[in-house]
GROMACS .gro file of C-alpha atoms in nm:
model
  443
    1MET     CA    1   0.151   4.395  -1.832
    2GLN     CA    2  -0.051   4.164  -2.053
    3GLN     CA    3   0.227   3.909  -2.055
    4ILE     CA    4   0.280   3.899  -1.678
    5ASN     CA    5  -0.091   3.925  -1.598
    6ALA     CA    6  -0.227   3.656  -1.830
    7SER     CA    7  -0.272   3.300  -1.705
    8ILE     CA    8  -0.468   3.154  -1.997
    9GLY     CA    9  -0.154   2.976  -2.118
   10PHE     CA   10  -0.178   2.735  -1.826
   11ASP     CA   11  -0.516   2.779  -1.657
   12GLN     CA   12  -0.705   2.671  -1.969
   13ARG     CA   13  -0.659   2.323  -1.821
   14LEU     CA   14  -0.939   2.422  -1.584
   15TRP     CA   15  -1.201   2.467  -1.857
   16ARG     CA   16  -1.402   2.159  -1.762
   17GLN     CA   17  -1.408   2.256  -1.396
   18ASP     CA   18  -1.495   2.618  -1.479
   19ILE     CA   19  -1.790   2.512  -1.691
   20GLN     CA   20  -1.896   2.259  -1.428
   21GLY     CA   21  -1.894   2.530  -1.160
   22SER     CA   22  -2.079   2.776  -1.383
   23LEU     CA   23  -2.352   2.523  -1.457
   24ALA     CA   24  -2.402   2.458  -1.086
   25HIS     CA   25  -2.400   2.832  -1.010
   26ALA     CA   26  -2.655   2.911  -1.283
   27ALA     CA   27  -2.886   2.631  -1.166
   28MET     CA   28  -2.870   2.768  -0.812
   29LEU     CA   29  -2.937   3.127  -0.926
   30ALA     CA   30  -3.246   3.007  -1.112
   31ARG     CA   31  -3.367   2.796  -0.818
   32VAL     CA   32  -3.359   3.091  -0.576
   33GLY     CA   33  -3.508   3.332  -0.831
   34ILE     CA   34  -3.207   3.553  -0.899
   35ILE     CA   35  -3.220   3.469  -1.271
   36SER     CA   36  -3.506   3.326  -1.475
   37ALA     CA   37  -3.543   2.968  -1.582
   38ALA     CA   38  -3.511   3.082  -1.943
   39ASP     CA   39  -3.179   3.252  -1.865
   40GLU     CA   40  -3.054   2.937  -1.693
   41THR     CA   41  -3.150   2.726  -1.996
   42ALA     CA   42  -2.971   2.963  -2.232
   43ILE     CA   43  -2.661   2.963  -2.010
   44ARG     CA   44  -2.659   2.583  -1.986
   45LYS     CA   45  -2.697   2.531  -2.361
   46GLY     CA   46  -2.435   2.795  -2.435
   47LEU     CA   47  -2.182   2.641  -2.195
   48GLU     CA   48  -2.249   2.292  -2.330
   49ALA     CA   49  -2.185   2.417  -2.684
   50ILE     CA   50  -1.859   2.581  -2.574
   51ALA     CA   51  -1.752   2.260  -2.398
   52ALA     CA   52  -1.816   2.057  -2.713
   53GLU     CA   53  -1.610   2.305  -2.916
   54ILE     CA   54  -1.318   2.292  -2.672
   55GLU     CA   55  -1.338   1.912  -2.667
   56SER     CA   56  -1.316   1.903  -3.046
   57GLY     CA   57  -1.012   2.132  -3.049
   58LYS     CA   58  -1.188   2.410  -3.243
   59PHE     CA   59  -1.211   2.664  -2.962
   60VAL     CA   60  -0.956   2.946  -2.977
   61PHE     CA   61  -0.842   3.086  -2.643
   62ASP     CA   62  -0.770   3.460  -2.652
   63PRO     CA   63  -0.459   3.567  -2.454
   64ALA     CA   64  -0.596   3.922  -2.437
   65LEU     CA   65  -0.880   3.792  -2.218
   66GLU     CA   66  -0.631   3.703  -1.945
   67ASP     CA   67  -0.768   3.379  -1.797
   68ILE     CA   68  -0.996   3.082  -1.852
   69HIS     CA   69  -1.284   3.245  -1.663
   70THR     CA   70  -1.289   3.559  -1.878
   71ASN     CA   71  -1.242   3.360  -2.199
   72LEU     CA   72  -1.541   3.140  -2.130
   73GLU     CA   73  -1.763   3.424  -2.008
   74ALA     CA   74  -1.681   3.639  -2.312
   75GLN     CA   75  -1.763   3.352  -2.547
   76LEU     CA   76  -2.086   3.281  -2.364
   77ILE     CA   77  -2.198   3.643  -2.392
   78ALA     CA   78  -2.103   3.649  -2.760
   79ARG     CA   79  -2.320   3.341  -2.819
   80ILE     CA   80  -2.628   3.402  -2.603
   81GLY     CA   81  -2.618   3.773  -2.522
   82GLU     CA   82  -2.790   3.916  -2.215
   83PRO     CA   83  -2.838   3.588  -2.020
   84GLY     CA   84  -2.463   3.535  -2.037
   85ARG     CA   85  -2.409   3.868  -1.860
   86ARG     CA   86  -2.620   3.746  -1.567
   87LEU     CA   87  -2.409   3.438  -1.496
   88HIS     CA   88  -2.152   3.622  -1.285
   89THR     CA   89  -2.414   3.749  -1.039
   90ALA     CA   90  -2.323   3.665  -0.677
   91ARG     CA   91  -1.978   3.532  -0.753
   92SER     CA   92  -1.625   3.658  -0.821
   93ARG     CA   93  -1.328   3.522  -1.006
   94ASN     CA   94  -1.177   3.478  -0.660
   95ASP     CA   95  -1.423   3.213  -0.544
   96GLN     CA   96  -1.452   3.082  -0.899
   97VAL     CA   97  -1.083   2.998  -0.939
   98ALA     CA   98  -1.059   2.852  -0.589
   99THR     CA   99  -1.351   2.624  -0.674
  100ASP     CA  100  -1.204   2.526  -1.011
  101LEU     CA  101  -0.867   2.432  -0.863
  102ARG     CA  102  -1.026   2.222  -0.590
  103LEU     CA  103  -1.236   2.039  -0.849
  104TRP     CA  104  -0.932   1.978  -1.070
  105LEU     CA  105  -0.713   1.861  -0.784
  106ARG     CA  106  -0.982   1.631  -0.647
  107GLU     CA  107  -0.996   1.456  -0.983
  108ALA     CA  108  -0.616   1.446  -1.008
  109ILE     CA  109  -0.589   1.287  -0.664
  110ASP     CA  110  -0.840   1.019  -0.761
  111GLY     CA  111  -0.631   0.935  -1.067
  112LEU     CA  112  -0.305   0.930  -0.873
  113ASP     CA  113  -0.458   0.711  -0.604
  114GLY     CA  114  -0.539   0.454  -0.869
  115GLN     CA  115  -0.184   0.470  -1.001
  116VAL     CA  116  -0.030   0.424  -0.657
  117ALA     CA  117  -0.261   0.127  -0.600
  118ALA     CA  118  -0.145  -0.020  -0.933
  119LEU     CA  119   0.219   0.015  -0.825
  120MET     CA  120   0.144  -0.151  -0.493
  121GLN     CA  121  -0.026  -0.435  -0.681
  122ALA     CA  122   0.276  -0.478  -0.908
  123LEU     CA  123   0.513  -0.483  -0.611
  124ALA     CA  124   0.299  -0.730  -0.416
  125ASP     CA  125   0.277  -0.958  -0.721
  126ARG     CA  126   0.654  -0.961  -0.764
  127ALA     CA  127   0.706  -1.000  -0.388
  128GLY     CA  128   0.494  -1.314  -0.391
  129GLU     CA  129   0.694  -1.443  -0.685
  130TYR     CA  130   1.026  -1.376  -0.506
  131ALA     CA  131   0.917  -1.459  -0.151
  132HIS     CA  132   1.189  -1.728  -0.119
  133LEU     CA  133   1.473  -1.559  -0.309
  134ALA     CA  134   1.758  -1.465  -0.074
  135MET     CA  135   1.945  -1.140  -0.117
  136PRO     CA  136   2.177  -0.941   0.106
  137GLY     CA  137   2.006  -0.695   0.335
  138PHE     CA  138   2.204  -0.375   0.383
  139THR     CA  139   2.263  -0.110   0.643
  140HIS     CA  140   2.500   0.172   0.546
  141LEU     CA  141   2.502  -0.007   0.206
  142GLN     CA  142   2.711  -0.276   0.376
  143ALA     CA  143   2.593  -0.637   0.390
  144ALA     CA  144   2.405  -0.684   0.716
  145GLN     CA  145   2.170  -0.983   0.729
  146PRO     CA  146   2.015  -1.191   0.454
  147VAL     CA  147   1.657  -1.109   0.358
  148THR     CA  148   1.437  -1.211   0.071
  149PHE     CA  149   1.385  -1.004  -0.240
  150GLY     CA  150   1.012  -1.033  -0.178
  151HIS     CA  151   1.055  -0.883   0.169
  152HIS     CA  152   1.250  -0.592   0.023
  153LEU     CA  153   0.978  -0.522  -0.233
  154MET     CA  154   0.707  -0.541   0.032
  155ALA     CA  155   0.878  -0.259   0.223
  156TYR     CA  156   0.786  -0.032  -0.067
  157VAL     CA  157   0.426  -0.156  -0.061
  158GLU     CA  158   0.403  -0.024   0.295
  159MET     CA  159   0.560   0.309   0.193
  160PHE     CA  160   0.319   0.362  -0.095
  161ALA     CA  161   0.025   0.261   0.125
  162ARG     CA  162   0.111   0.560   0.346
  163ASP     CA  163   0.125   0.778   0.035
  164ARG     CA  164  -0.229   0.670  -0.053
  165GLY     CA  165  -0.336   0.760   0.299
  166ARG     CA  166  -0.187   1.108   0.270
  167LEU     CA  167  -0.357   1.167  -0.064
  168ALA     CA  168  -0.688   1.052   0.084
  169ASP     CA  169  -0.645   1.288   0.380
  170CYS     CA  170  -0.570   1.575   0.143
  171ARG     CA  171  -0.876   1.496  -0.068
  172ARG     CA  172  -1.101   1.486   0.237
  173ARG     CA  173  -0.983   1.826   0.361
  174LEU     CA  174  -1.000   1.997   0.022
  175ASN     CA  175  -1.356   1.879  -0.037
  176GLU     CA  176  -1.520   2.207   0.070
  177CYS     CA  177  -1.677   2.450  -0.176
  178PRO     CA  178  -1.562   2.815  -0.197
  179LEU     CA  179  -1.833   2.912  -0.448
  180GLY     CA  180  -2.053   3.186  -0.308
  181ALA     CA  181  -1.777   3.344  -0.101
  182ALA     CA  182  -1.759   3.597  -0.387
  183ALA     CA  183  -1.462   3.837  -0.379
  184LEU     CA  184  -1.392   3.805  -0.005
  185ALA     CA  185  -1.696   3.907   0.202
  186GLY     CA  186  -1.978   3.686   0.077
  187THR     CA  187  -2.272   3.831  -0.116
  188ALA     CA  188  -2.593   4.023  -0.048
  189PHE     CA  189  -2.787   3.800  -0.288
  190PRO     CA  190  -2.999   3.521  -0.130
  191ILE     CA  191  -2.789   3.235  -0.269
  192ASP     CA  192  -2.795   2.871  -0.161
  193ARG     CA  193  -2.433   2.765  -0.110
  194GLN     CA  194  -2.535   2.422   0.013
  195MET     CA  195  -2.704   2.357  -0.321
  196THR     CA  196  -2.395   2.442  -0.527
  197ALA     CA  197  -2.168   2.249  -0.292
  198GLU     CA  198  -2.384   1.937  -0.329
  199ALA     CA  199  -2.415   1.980  -0.706
  200LEU     CA  200  -2.035   1.984  -0.736
  201GLY     CA  201  -1.984   1.685  -0.506
  202PHE     CA  202  -1.836   1.880  -0.216
  203ALA     CA  203  -1.900   1.770   0.141
  204ARG     CA  204  -1.992   2.123   0.251
  205PRO     CA  205  -1.940   2.493   0.168
  206CYS     CA  206  -1.630   2.665   0.306
  207ALA     CA  207  -1.729   2.823   0.638
  208ASN     CA  208  -1.551   3.159   0.607
  209SER     CA  209  -1.555   3.374   0.294
  210LEU     CA  210  -1.210   3.526   0.356
  211ASP     CA  211  -1.056   3.185   0.406
  212ALA     CA  212  -1.245   3.039   0.111
  213VAL     CA  213  -1.086   3.267  -0.148
  214SER     CA  214  -0.736   3.287   0.004
  215ASP     CA  215  -0.680   2.931   0.126
  216ARG     CA  216  -0.434   2.722  -0.069
  217ASP     CA  217  -0.358   2.477   0.211
  218PHE     CA  218  -0.516   2.205   0.000
  219ALA     CA  219  -0.266   2.271  -0.281
  220LEU     CA  220   0.027   2.273  -0.037
  221GLU     CA  221  -0.092   1.956   0.128
  222PHE     CA  222  -0.118   1.788  -0.209
  223LEU     CA  223   0.232   1.901  -0.302
  224ALA     CA  224   0.368   1.775   0.030
  225ALA     CA  225   0.203   1.436  -0.024
  226ALA     CA  226   0.331   1.431  -0.381
  227ALA     CA  227   0.684   1.517  -0.267
  228LEU     CA  228   0.684   1.230  -0.018
  229ALA     CA  229   0.553   0.988  -0.277
  230ALA     CA  230   0.818   1.111  -0.521
  231SER     CA  231   1.086   1.052  -0.256
  232HIS     CA  232   0.969   0.692  -0.219
  233LEU     CA  233   0.972   0.652  -0.596
  234SER     CA  234   1.321   0.801  -0.606
  235ARG     CA  235   1.449   0.558  -0.342
  236LEU     CA  236   1.312   0.263  -0.537
  237ALA     CA  237   1.449   0.407  -0.862
  238GLU     CA  238   1.793   0.442  -0.703
  239GLU     CA  239   1.785   0.079  -0.593
  240ILE     CA  240   1.689  -0.028  -0.944
  241VAL     CA  241   1.986   0.170  -1.079
  242LEU     CA  242   2.216   0.000  -0.826
  243TRP     CA  243   2.069  -0.347  -0.877
  244ALA     CA  244   2.110  -0.320  -1.255
  245SER     CA  245   2.472  -0.198  -1.228
  246PRO     CA  246   2.771  -0.429  -1.293
  247GLY     CA  247   2.871  -0.415  -0.926
  248PHE     CA  248   2.541  -0.571  -0.818
  249ARG     CA  249   2.389  -0.747  -1.122
  250PHE     CA  250   2.082  -0.833  -0.914
  251ILE     CA  251   1.829  -0.755  -1.186
  252ARG     CA  252   1.796  -0.700  -1.556
  253LEU     CA  253   1.564  -0.457  -1.729
  254SER     CA  254   1.455  -0.511  -2.085
  255ASP     CA  255   1.513  -0.271  -2.373
  256ALA     CA  256   1.164  -0.131  -2.304
  257TYR     CA  257   1.293   0.053  -1.995
  258THR     CA  258   1.657   0.110  -2.081
  259SER     CA  259   1.846   0.308  -2.342
  260GLY     CA  260   2.169   0.251  -2.529
  261SER     CA  261   2.464   0.481  -2.565
  262SER     CA  262   2.525   0.697  -2.871
  263ILE     CA  263   2.880   0.557  -2.904
  264MET     CA  264   2.899   0.251  -2.675
  265PRO     CA  265   2.695  -0.034  -2.822
  266GLN     CA  266   2.723  -0.255  -2.516
  267LYS     CA  267   2.542  -0.014  -2.283
  268ARG     CA  268   2.197  -0.071  -2.133
  269ASN     CA  269   2.135   0.240  -1.925
  270PRO     CA  270   1.846   0.243  -1.671
  271ASP     CA  271   1.720   0.577  -1.801
  272ALA     CA  272   1.360   0.531  -1.689
  273ALA     CA  273   1.471   0.479  -1.329
  274GLU     CA  274   1.711   0.771  -1.346
  275LEU     CA  275   1.438   1.002  -1.475
  276VAL     CA  276   1.198   0.892  -1.202
  277ARG     CA  277   1.475   0.967  -0.953
  278ALA     CA  278   1.516   1.314  -1.103
  279LYS     CA  279   1.144   1.396  -1.103
  280SER     CA  280   1.150   1.407  -0.723
  281GLY     CA  281   1.356   1.726  -0.743
  282ARG     CA  282   1.098   1.884  -0.969
  283ILE     CA  283   0.813   1.794  -0.733
  284ASP     CA  284   1.005   1.911  -0.426
  285GLY     CA  285   1.065   2.239  -0.611
  286ALA     CA  286   0.691   2.282  -0.672
  287LEU     CA  287   0.624   2.250  -0.299
  288VAL     CA  288   0.892   2.503  -0.206
  289ALA     CA  289   0.772   2.742  -0.477
  290LEU     CA  290   0.415   2.754  -0.349
  291LEU     CA  291   0.523   2.771   0.016
  292THR     CA  292   0.728   3.077  -0.079
  293VAL     CA  293   0.437   3.238  -0.267
  294LEU     CA  294   0.207   3.202   0.034
  295LYS     CA  295   0.455   3.301   0.303
  296GLY     CA  296   0.349   3.637   0.447
  297LEU     CA  297   0.064   3.685   0.199
  298PRO     CA  298  -0.208   3.895   0.369
  299LEU     CA  299  -0.577   3.810   0.344
  300ALA     CA  300  -0.768   3.783   0.130
  301TYR     CA  301  -0.686   3.750  -0.239
  302GLY     CA  302  -0.369   3.869  -0.407
  303LYS     CA  303  -0.270   3.809  -0.768
  304ASP     CA  304   0.022   3.615  -0.622
  305LEU     CA  305  -0.225   3.327  -0.594
  306GLN     CA  306  -0.222   3.296  -0.973
  307GLU     CA  307   0.115   3.126  -0.916
  308ASP     CA  308  -0.054   2.830  -0.745
  309LYS     CA  309  -0.158   2.643  -1.057
  310GLU     CA  310   0.164   2.577  -1.246
  311PRO     CA  311   0.337   2.404  -0.950
  312VAL     CA  312   0.029   2.193  -0.884
  313PHE     CA  313  -0.017   2.100  -1.249
  314ASP     CA  314   0.351   2.025  -1.298
  315ALA     CA  315   0.381   1.814  -0.983
  316ALA     CA  316   0.069   1.615  -1.064
  317ASP     CA  317   0.194   1.548  -1.418
  318ALA     CA  318   0.542   1.451  -1.300
  319LEU     CA  319   0.411   1.219  -1.029
  320SER     CA  320   0.166   1.052  -1.267
  321LEU     CA  321   0.439   0.989  -1.525
  322SER     CA  322   0.679   0.859  -1.259
  323LEU     CA  323   0.420   0.616  -1.125
  324ALA     CA  324   0.343   0.486  -1.472
  325ALA     CA  325   0.712   0.432  -1.545
  326MET     CA  326   0.773   0.260  -1.211
  327VAL     CA  327   0.482   0.019  -1.257
  328GLY     CA  328   0.633  -0.075  -1.591
  329MET     CA  329   0.981  -0.129  -1.448
  330VAL     CA  330   0.860  -0.338  -1.155
  331ARG     CA  331   0.667  -0.566  -1.386
  332ASP     CA  332   0.955  -0.576  -1.635
  333LEU     CA  333   1.254  -0.653  -1.412
  334VAL     CA  334   1.396  -1.005  -1.391
  335ALA     CA  335   1.596  -1.105  -1.084
  336ASP     CA  336   1.925  -1.292  -1.115
  337ALA     CA  337   1.855  -1.552  -0.846
  338ALA     CA  338   2.203  -1.703  -0.846
  339ARG     CA  339   2.374  -1.367  -0.812
  340MET     CA  340   2.141  -1.245  -0.537
  341SER     CA  341   2.156  -1.559  -0.326
  342GLY     CA  342   2.532  -1.587  -0.377
  343MET     CA  343   2.590  -1.234  -0.250
  344ALA     CA  344   2.352  -1.296   0.042
  345ALA     CA  345   2.615  -1.530   0.185
  346GLU     CA  346   2.896  -1.275   0.164
  347GLY     CA  347   3.008  -1.041   0.440
  348PHE     CA  348   2.944  -1.287   0.725
  349SER     CA  349   2.574  -1.208   0.702
  350THR     CA  350   2.478  -1.490   0.941
  351ALA     CA  351   2.689  -1.351   1.227
  352THR     CA  352   2.375  -1.236   1.410
  353ASP     CA  353   2.234  -1.589   1.380
  354LEU     CA  354   2.546  -1.720   1.551
  355ALA     CA  355   2.511  -1.465   1.831
  356ASP     CA  356   2.143  -1.553   1.873
  357TRP     CA  357   2.232  -1.925   1.891
  358LEU     CA  358   2.482  -1.857   2.170
  359VAL     CA  359   2.210  -1.674   2.363
  360ARG     CA  360   1.940  -1.937   2.307
  361THR     CA  361   2.153  -2.249   2.349
  362LEU     CA  362   2.421  -2.150   2.599
  363GLY     CA  363   2.223  -1.889   2.792
  364MET     CA  364   2.493  -1.634   2.719
  365PRO     CA  365   2.405  -1.262   2.762
  366PHE     CA  366   2.360  -1.107   2.420
  367ARG     CA  367   2.636  -0.852   2.462
  368THR     CA  368   2.880  -1.132   2.553
  369ALA     CA  369   2.758  -1.337   2.258
  370HIS     CA  370   2.810  -1.034   2.037
  371HIS     CA  371   3.177  -1.012   2.138
  372VAL     CA  372   3.234  -1.388   2.098
  373THR     CA  373   3.080  -1.378   1.751
  374GLY     CA  374   3.297  -1.082   1.658
  375ARG     CA  375   3.609  -1.277   1.747
  376LEU     CA  376   3.487  -1.578   1.546
  377VAL     CA  377   3.419  -1.355   1.245
  378ALA     CA  378   3.775  -1.224   1.273
  379LYS     CA  379   3.906  -1.583   1.275
  380ALA     CA  380   3.701  -1.676   0.970
  381GLU     CA  381   3.808  -1.361   0.790
  382GLY     CA  382   4.171  -1.438   0.866
  383ARG     CA  383   4.135  -1.787   0.722
  384GLY     CA  384   3.942  -1.660   0.418
  385VAL     CA  385   3.636  -1.875   0.492
  386SER     CA  386   3.273  -1.816   0.588
  387LEU     CA  387   3.140  -1.879   0.938
  388ALA     CA  388   2.974  -2.198   0.812
  389GLU     CA  389   3.319  -2.315   0.691
  390LEU     CA  390   3.505  -2.236   1.013
  391PRO     CA  391   3.608  -2.565   1.180
  392LEU     CA  392   3.432  -2.659   1.502
  393ALA     CA  393   3.765  -2.682   1.683
  394GLU     CA  394   3.838  -2.320   1.596
  395MET     CA  395   3.499  -2.217   1.735
  396GLN     CA  396   3.542  -2.420   2.052
  397ALA     CA  397   3.882  -2.264   2.109
  398GLU     CA  398   3.694  -1.935   2.145
  399GLU     CA  399   3.389  -2.077   2.325
  400PRO     CA  400   3.404  -2.439   2.449
  401GLY     CA  401   3.026  -2.471   2.474
  402ILE     CA  402   2.972  -2.447   2.098
  403THR     CA  403   2.861  -2.778   1.943
  404GLN     CA  404   2.810  -2.916   1.594
  405ALA     CA  405   2.448  -2.798   1.614
  406VAL     CA  406   2.561  -2.441   1.553
  407TYR     CA  407   2.607  -2.514   1.183
  408GLY     CA  408   2.232  -2.561   1.154
  409VAL     CA  409   2.177  -2.185   1.191
  410LEU     CA  410   2.462  -2.061   0.975
  411SER     CA  411   2.313  -2.127   0.633
  412ILE     CA  412   2.134  -1.848   0.444
  413ALA     CA  413   1.815  -2.052   0.415
  414ALA     CA  414   1.810  -2.121   0.789
  415SER     CA  415   1.879  -1.757   0.871
  416ILE     CA  416   1.594  -1.633   0.656
  417ALA     CA  417   1.348  -1.899   0.772
  418SER     CA  418   1.421  -1.819   1.137
  419ARG     CA  419   1.308  -1.455   1.098
  420ASN     CA  420   0.947  -1.554   1.141
  421SER     CA  421   0.836  -1.272   1.372
  422LEU     CA  422   0.552  -1.047   1.257
  423GLY     CA  423   0.686  -0.835   0.974
  424GLY     CA  424   0.995  -1.054   0.936
  425THR     CA  425   1.166  -1.181   0.623
  426ALA     CA  426   1.075  -1.550   0.657
  427PRO     CA  427   0.938  -1.665   0.319
  428ALA     CA  428   0.607  -1.774   0.472
  429ARG     CA  429   0.563  -1.429   0.627
  430VAL     CA  430   0.649  -1.254   0.300
  431ALA     CA  431   0.414  -1.471   0.095
  432ALA     CA  432   0.133  -1.411   0.343
  433ALA     CA  433   0.193  -1.034   0.347
  434ALA     CA  434   0.196  -1.019  -0.033
  435GLU     CA  435  -0.126  -1.217  -0.054
  436GLU     CA  436  -0.294  -0.999   0.208
  437TRP     CA  437  -0.208  -0.684   0.017
  438ARG     CA  438  -0.328  -0.834  -0.310
  439ARG     CA  439  -0.657  -0.916  -0.141
  440ARG     CA  440  -0.691  -0.564   0.003
  441LEU     CA  441  -0.606  -0.398  -0.326
  442ALA     CA  442  -0.852  -0.615  -0.517
  443GLY     CA  443  -1.128  -0.523  -0.270
   0.00000   0.00000   0.00000
């Protein structure tokens, strides 16, 4: 029973938040006259001494005392006696732990937000650097149209911007204070919940005592936001793995972010990217675990809710480590410009430019132009040449209206430059987008 019931092995991470909440609670109790000013002073000094001892690594947590709340309260009573026994007036471990976890998660979100912003900054910096570098754009992992490497990197900036938005939404909704809800029904003592909420930096107290102690929506919402961010990290990690592979050779990572083989000295394995890719499974698992714990759980508190912390802690740790590794890889990678731009020309990637030219110049309906272009691609493929190398006579045999001017749109540079619509891959658009994001992130 002791082994299954105890949570001190993992909830000791909440010691700062537990002490912070206790200090605010004691100050409120003294303000409204439930405890004396002398008791509040003794409690504050005792908790500050315990905090200093934990910080120094000298504090010994007792597994027999079950959780962080009981450990700290027992130590406080042992140090200051009777005033320590008054601290738990008008509160329960139920509202206490809900408050602690919200405080911890609020701080974790703030840290992760900074890390996501750092990754966006790194991506925008590299996008500006590679705004003109052509690479093949893919659909179905087949060459589709040429884009720039900078444009590709900026797509991830937009993804991670949405992740920041989701974290911010989660933080805003979790920023309500359960303290004072007590076990489930509130308390008969004349407490001031607004005072404790303000002291702890919450926007307001939770409005319903039953909901306050049983709600873990904030933890689920965080895990959902973390899972989405991890999916974006995994997609970028997968592309890094592909780009660094012999089949692509688009980029090179230094020894700082790769590992060798135990028997093959030539290997440079993209282990950091592979591990980031794998962490998404761990974070997804944390979300599913907590969803399962909460499914069908009746109000108000059940010990099942003790299972909320490990998934949240683990997901936050995994996401933080993944972000740090990805920032490093983005700043570390070096693009092989010749390889990228060379492959951008493969697979008849300017076929759409030819179809667009037929529409613009000859007034041809797009669907007709699409079929004409398809037949010209087949001719070029049969001759083993690119569209730009297909003789004009061959083109005119398929469509007499085609002129020499068509070759002006069939180069990779022309194709990329022509995609100048808002959000397009034209180098000027990419450079401007990267600069705009750098400005926003700096502000």
